[in-house]
Amino acid sequence: MPQTDPRSAFDTATAVARTEGGGLTTELDPGWDVGGGILNGGYLLAVAARAAVLESPHPHPVALSASYLHAAAAGPATLTVTPGPAGRTLAHSAVVLADAAGPAVTVQATTATLTADAATFSSPMPTATPVQDCVSIAENAHLAPSSVSVPGLTQRVDVRLDPLTAGWALGQPAEEPMMRAWLRFADGREPDALALVTFADALPPTSWAIGVFGWAPTVQLQVLIRALPAPGWCLVEARANEIAGGWLDEDYRIWDSTGRLVAQSRQLARAPRS
């Protein structure tokens, strides 16, 4: 009788295995796309972070800086981890994720040991609509513009849009490119450090908030993991500072169910064409 894989969809999709020759391989899952078969940048970074942790004396990613060289294709991929300086509290490494077309993502990774200890100071969670009163993207596929295919990512990550920042979905774009949403994995897997890496790039482009639709391919993504998150929903807020010259920047902040800031990210992407 076939064995049922006890791992979550996320753990299966980000699994990294050692080869007989000592290298690392993975199978990039097509179900984590953001439309048109393009794999989500946060998902790809989580795969690379898992490889960095596998080759590190420390268990958690705390700082990641990724450059995206081309749109990685679903299917077999290799990971090359080059160790850097390492000490008792942290270690550095460089990770290259390559598919059949060559290197797709390069990452500078820092690993350490995170805790859930109380913070000396934590940026307060903003007031948000309760999750039960928010709008599920997965259950409302019509919210996406007709020109954009429904992402597979929305079936893996349960995104509940705060109506206060989702006017764009009702034909009422805002003046400010900002979104807020509650996130968790659709299969109930609780968040951890690697989950936060994916959550740091899981919302629609912030340009949608002001009515500028289309996909925004990530060019560079930096993620900081500040603490181990508590179980439950995470609140994610994304904001763009400027959309100009064909470029879009986004700053993410992520709070766990206790209201603690547990992750931050900043990315540079190509702006959708209006």
Short mmCIF file of C-alpha atoms in Angstrom, two decimals:
data_model
loop_
_atom_site.label_atom_id
_atom_site.label_comp_id
_atom_site.label_asym_id
_atom_site.label_seq_id
_atom_site.Cartn_x
_atom_site.Cartn_y
_atom_site.Cartn_z
CA MET A 1 0.00 0.00 0.00
CA PRO A 2 1.46 3.43 -0.90
CA GLN A 3 2.68 5.51 2.02
CA THR A 4 1.05 8.91 2.58
CA ASP A 5 3.60 11.74 2.83
CA PRO A 6 3.07 13.26 6.30
CA ARG A 7 4.76 16.51 5.35
CA SER A 8 2.80 19.64 4.49
CA ALA A 9 2.55 20.90 0.92
CA PHE A 10 5.14 23.57 1.77
CA ASP A 11 7.62 21.12 3.28
CA THR A 12 7.25 18.80 0.29
CA ALA A 13 7.61 21.64 -2.21
CA THR A 14 10.75 23.03 -0.54
CA ALA A 15 12.42 19.70 0.25
CA VAL A 16 16.14 19.51 -0.46
CA ALA A 17 17.95 16.18 -0.85
CA ARG A 18 21.59 15.18 -0.95
CA THR A 19 22.93 13.33 -3.99
CA GLU A 20 25.41 10.47 -3.87
CA GLY A 21 28.06 12.90 -5.05
CA GLY A 22 27.42 15.24 -2.15
CA GLY A 23 25.43 17.89 -4.04
CA LEU A 24 21.93 19.15 -3.29
CA THR A 25 18.84 18.78 -5.43
CA THR A 26 15.20 19.80 -5.27
CA GLU A 27 12.03 19.44 -7.32
CA LEU A 28 10.51 22.87 -7.91
CA ASP A 29 6.73 22.55 -7.54
CA PRO A 30 4.57 24.12 -10.29
CA GLY A 31 1.80 24.70 -7.74
CA TRP A 32 3.64 27.72 -6.29
CA ASP A 33 3.34 29.94 -9.34
CA VAL A 34 2.18 33.56 -9.44
CA GLY A 35 0.51 33.30 -12.86
CA GLY A 36 1.59 32.04 -16.24
CA GLY A 37 3.76 29.30 -14.74
CA ILE A 38 6.19 31.78 -13.13
CA LEU A 39 7.27 30.50 -9.71
CA ASN A 40 6.90 32.82 -6.75
CA GLY A 41 10.11 34.54 -5.65
CA GLY A 42 9.43 33.97 -1.96
CA TYR A 43 8.91 30.25 -2.59
CA LEU A 44 12.21 30.01 -4.50
CA LEU A 45 14.00 31.88 -1.73
CA ALA A 46 12.56 29.48 0.87
CA VAL A 47 14.04 26.55 -1.08
CA ALA A 48 17.44 28.26 -1.12
CA ALA A 49 17.12 29.10 2.59
CA ARG A 50 16.41 25.45 3.39
CA ALA A 51 19.61 24.49 1.57
CA ALA A 52 21.57 27.13 3.49
CA VAL A 53 20.27 25.79 6.81
CA LEU A 54 21.04 22.21 5.78
CA GLU A 55 24.70 23.14 5.31
CA SER A 56 24.90 25.38 8.39
CA PRO A 57 25.64 24.67 12.06
CA HIS A 58 22.68 26.94 12.88
CA PRO A 59 19.00 26.05 12.38
CA HIS A 60 17.33 29.22 11.09
CA PRO A 61 17.71 31.75 8.28
CA VAL A 62 17.90 35.29 9.70
CA ALA A 63 19.04 37.40 6.74
CA LEU A 64 18.67 36.60 3.04
CA SER A 65 19.51 38.67 -0.02
CA ALA A 66 18.48 37.18 -3.36
CA SER A 67 18.98 38.21 -6.98
CA TYR A 68 16.69 36.65 -9.59
CA LEU A 69 18.47 36.00 -12.88
CA HIS A 70 15.66 34.38 -14.86
CA ALA A 71 12.24 32.86 -14.23
CA ALA A 72 12.97 29.41 -12.81
CA ALA A 73 11.05 26.53 -14.34
CA ALA A 74 9.21 23.88 -12.36
CA GLY A 75 11.01 20.57 -12.21
CA PRO A 76 14.46 19.35 -11.13
CA ALA A 77 16.92 21.95 -9.87
CA THR A 78 20.28 21.93 -8.14
CA LEU A 79 21.53 23.96 -5.19
CA THR A 80 25.16 24.85 -4.58
CA VAL A 81 26.03 26.15 -1.12
CA THR A 82 29.41 27.80 -0.61
CA PRO A 83 30.15 28.23 3.11
CA GLY A 84 31.50 31.55 4.34
CA PRO A 85 32.64 32.72 7.77
CA ALA A 86 30.97 30.90 10.65
CA GLY A 87 31.00 31.35 14.40
CA ARG A 88 29.19 30.38 17.57
CA THR A 89 26.21 32.63 16.90
CA LEU A 90 25.91 32.88 13.12
CA ALA A 91 27.19 31.61 9.79
CA HIS A 92 27.30 33.03 6.28
CA SER A 93 27.01 31.24 2.94
CA ALA A 94 26.29 31.80 -0.73
CA VAL A 95 23.60 29.70 -2.43
CA VAL A 96 22.97 29.26 -6.15
CA LEU A 97 19.72 27.67 -7.31
CA ALA A 98 19.95 26.48 -10.92
CA ASP A 99 17.40 24.88 -13.24
CA ALA A 100 17.95 23.39 -16.71
CA ALA A 101 18.61 26.87 -18.13
CA GLY A 102 21.36 27.64 -15.62
CA PRO A 103 21.58 29.73 -12.43
CA ALA A 104 18.17 31.23 -11.66
CA VAL A 105 18.61 32.67 -8.13
CA THR A 106 21.72 33.66 -6.20
CA VAL A 107 21.44 34.19 -2.45
CA GLN A 108 23.63 35.55 0.30
CA ALA A 109 22.41 33.83 3.47
CA THR A 110 23.03 34.32 7.17
CA THR A 111 21.87 31.62 9.58
CA ALA A 112 21.61 31.68 13.37
CA THR A 113 19.36 30.45 16.19
CA LEU A 114 16.10 32.35 16.57
CA THR A 115 13.91 32.41 19.67
CA ALA A 116 10.37 33.39 20.60
CA ASP A 117 11.57 35.41 23.60
CA ALA A 118 9.85 38.70 24.39
CA ALA A 119 11.19 41.65 22.42
CA THR A 120 12.76 44.70 24.03
CA PHE A 121 10.86 46.72 21.43
CA SER A 122 8.68 45.60 18.53
CA SER A 123 6.98 47.82 15.96
CA PRO A 124 3.29 47.60 16.88
CA MET A 125 0.84 45.69 14.72
CA PRO A 126 -1.50 48.03 12.83
CA THR A 127 -5.23 47.92 13.40
CA ALA A 128 -6.66 45.44 10.91
CA THR A 129 -10.06 43.98 10.10
CA PRO A 130 -10.59 40.67 11.96
CA VAL A 131 -9.63 37.72 9.79
CA GLN A 132 -13.17 36.32 9.72
CA ASP A 133 -14.34 39.56 8.10
CA CYS A 134 -11.61 39.63 5.45
CA VAL A 135 -11.79 38.50 1.83
CA SER A 136 -10.28 35.17 0.76
CA ILE A 137 -8.43 35.37 -2.55
CA ALA A 138 -8.77 31.61 -3.11
CA GLU A 139 -12.56 31.77 -2.69
CA ASN A 140 -12.92 34.88 -4.86
CA ALA A 141 -10.89 34.23 -8.00
CA HIS A 142 -12.87 36.94 -9.78
CA LEU A 143 -10.98 39.54 -7.74
CA ALA A 144 -7.93 39.15 -9.97
CA PRO A 145 -7.97 41.32 -13.10
CA SER A 146 -9.15 39.45 -16.20
CA SER A 147 -5.71 39.96 -17.76
CA VAL A 148 -4.02 38.03 -14.93
CA SER A 149 -4.24 34.25 -14.55
CA VAL A 150 -5.12 32.95 -11.07
CA PRO A 151 -1.90 32.04 -9.22
CA GLY A 152 -1.39 28.56 -7.86
CA LEU A 153 0.16 30.27 -4.83
CA THR A 154 -3.33 31.33 -3.70
CA GLN A 155 -4.24 27.64 -3.32
CA ARG A 156 -1.19 27.01 -1.11
CA VAL A 157 -1.17 30.19 0.99
CA ASP A 158 -4.51 31.30 2.42
CA VAL A 159 -4.57 35.07 1.86
CA ARG A 160 -7.38 37.06 3.50
CA LEU A 161 -7.37 40.63 2.20
CA ASP A 162 -8.26 43.41 4.61
CA PRO A 163 -11.24 45.21 3.00
CA LEU A 164 -9.75 48.51 4.20
CA THR A 165 -6.92 48.08 1.66
CA ALA A 166 -8.74 46.04 -1.01
CA GLY A 167 -10.75 48.72 -2.77
CA TRP A 168 -8.96 47.83 -6.00
CA ALA A 169 -10.87 44.53 -6.06
CA LEU A 170 -14.15 46.46 -6.14
CA GLY A 171 -13.12 48.94 -8.80
CA GLN A 172 -12.24 51.55 -6.19
CA PRO A 173 -8.43 51.95 -6.28
CA ALA A 174 -6.73 53.82 -3.47
CA GLU A 175 -4.34 56.73 -3.69
CA GLU A 176 -1.61 54.85 -1.81
CA PRO A 177 0.04 51.58 -2.97
CA MET A 178 -0.47 49.63 0.25
CA MET A 179 -2.08 46.27 1.10
CA ARG A 180 -2.76 44.35 4.27
CA ALA A 181 -3.79 40.71 4.66
CA TRP A 182 -3.87 37.80 7.07
CA LEU A 183 -1.84 34.77 5.91
CA ARG A 184 -1.44 31.12 6.83
CA PHE A 185 -0.84 27.91 4.90
CA ALA A 186 -4.00 26.49 3.36
CA ASP A 187 -3.33 23.02 4.79
CA GLY A 188 -3.02 24.30 8.35
CA ARG A 189 0.77 24.04 8.66
CA GLU A 190 1.86 26.45 11.39
CA PRO A 191 4.31 29.24 10.48
CA ASP A 192 8.02 29.02 11.14
CA ALA A 193 11.12 30.87 9.93
CA LEU A 194 11.03 29.31 6.45
CA ALA A 195 7.31 30.03 6.12
CA LEU A 196 7.98 33.70 6.82
CA VAL A 197 10.39 33.77 3.86
CA THR A 198 7.52 32.80 1.56
CA PHE A 199 5.02 35.10 3.30
CA ALA A 200 7.42 38.00 2.65
CA ASP A 201 6.50 37.86 -1.05
CA ALA A 202 2.98 36.44 -1.07
CA LEU A 203 0.63 39.39 -1.66
CA PRO A 204 -0.45 40.77 -5.05
CA PRO A 205 1.78 43.60 -6.32
CA THR A 206 1.13 46.77 -4.32
CA SER A 207 0.58 48.62 -7.59
CA TRP A 208 -2.79 46.83 -7.78
CA ALA A 209 -3.92 48.95 -4.83
CA ILE A 210 -3.83 52.05 -7.07
CA GLY A 211 -5.32 50.27 -10.09
CA VAL A 212 -2.10 49.40 -11.96
CA PHE A 213 -2.50 45.69 -12.73
CA GLY A 214 -0.23 43.01 -14.13
CA TRP A 215 2.59 40.92 -12.69
CA ALA A 216 5.69 42.48 -11.18
CA PRO A 217 8.68 40.13 -11.59
CA THR A 218 11.03 40.25 -8.60
CA VAL A 219 14.57 41.37 -9.41
CA GLN A 220 16.03 41.57 -5.90
CA LEU A 221 14.56 40.48 -2.54
CA GLN A 222 15.93 40.93 0.96
CA VAL A 223 14.29 39.20 3.94
CA LEU A 224 15.02 39.55 7.66
CA ILE A 225 13.57 36.97 10.06
CA ARG A 226 13.43 38.55 13.52
CA ALA A 227 11.87 35.85 15.71
CA LEU A 228 10.14 32.49 15.62
CA PRO A 229 6.43 33.16 15.02
CA ALA A 230 3.68 31.95 17.31
CA PRO A 231 1.09 29.54 15.87
CA GLY A 232 -1.85 31.04 14.02
CA TRP A 233 -2.46 33.71 11.41
CA CYS A 234 0.22 36.22 10.44
CA LEU A 235 -0.66 39.79 9.51
CA VAL A 236 1.26 41.09 6.49
CA GLU A 237 1.45 44.70 5.39
CA ALA A 238 3.11 45.66 2.09
CA ARG A 239 3.80 49.18 0.93
CA ALA A 240 5.48 50.76 -2.11
CA ASN A 241 7.39 54.01 -1.74
CA GLU A 242 7.67 54.82 -5.45
CA ILE A 243 6.49 53.36 -8.74
CA ALA A 244 8.41 55.03 -11.52
CA GLY A 245 10.60 54.41 -14.54
CA GLY A 246 9.37 50.84 -14.91
CA TRP A 247 10.39 49.91 -11.35
CA LEU A 248 8.47 49.09 -8.17
CA ASP A 249 9.80 48.80 -4.62
CA GLU A 250 7.96 47.03 -1.82
CA ASP A 251 8.48 46.93 1.94
CA TYR A 252 6.82 44.13 3.91
CA ARG A 253 6.30 43.84 7.65
CA ILE A 254 4.91 40.64 9.19
CA TRP A 255 3.42 40.21 12.67
CA ASP A 256 2.51 36.89 14.27
CA SER A 257 -0.71 36.05 16.13
CA THR A 258 0.62 37.63 19.34
CA GLY A 259 1.25 40.97 17.62
CA ARG A 260 5.04 40.67 17.51
CA LEU A 261 6.95 41.83 14.44
CA VAL A 262 8.63 38.62 13.21
CA ALA A 263 9.86 39.45 9.69
CA GLN A 264 10.58 42.27 7.28
CA SER A 265 11.44 42.36 3.60
CA ARG A 266 12.28 44.77 0.82
CA GLN A 267 12.20 44.01 -2.85
CA LEU A 268 12.80 45.66 -6.19
CA ALA A 269 10.59 44.49 -9.04
CA ARG A 270 9.69 45.48 -12.56
CA ALA A 271 6.51 47.53 -12.45
CA PRO A 272 3.42 46.31 -14.28
CA ARG A 273 2.59 48.24 -17.42
CA SER A 274 -0.43 50.40 -16.82
#
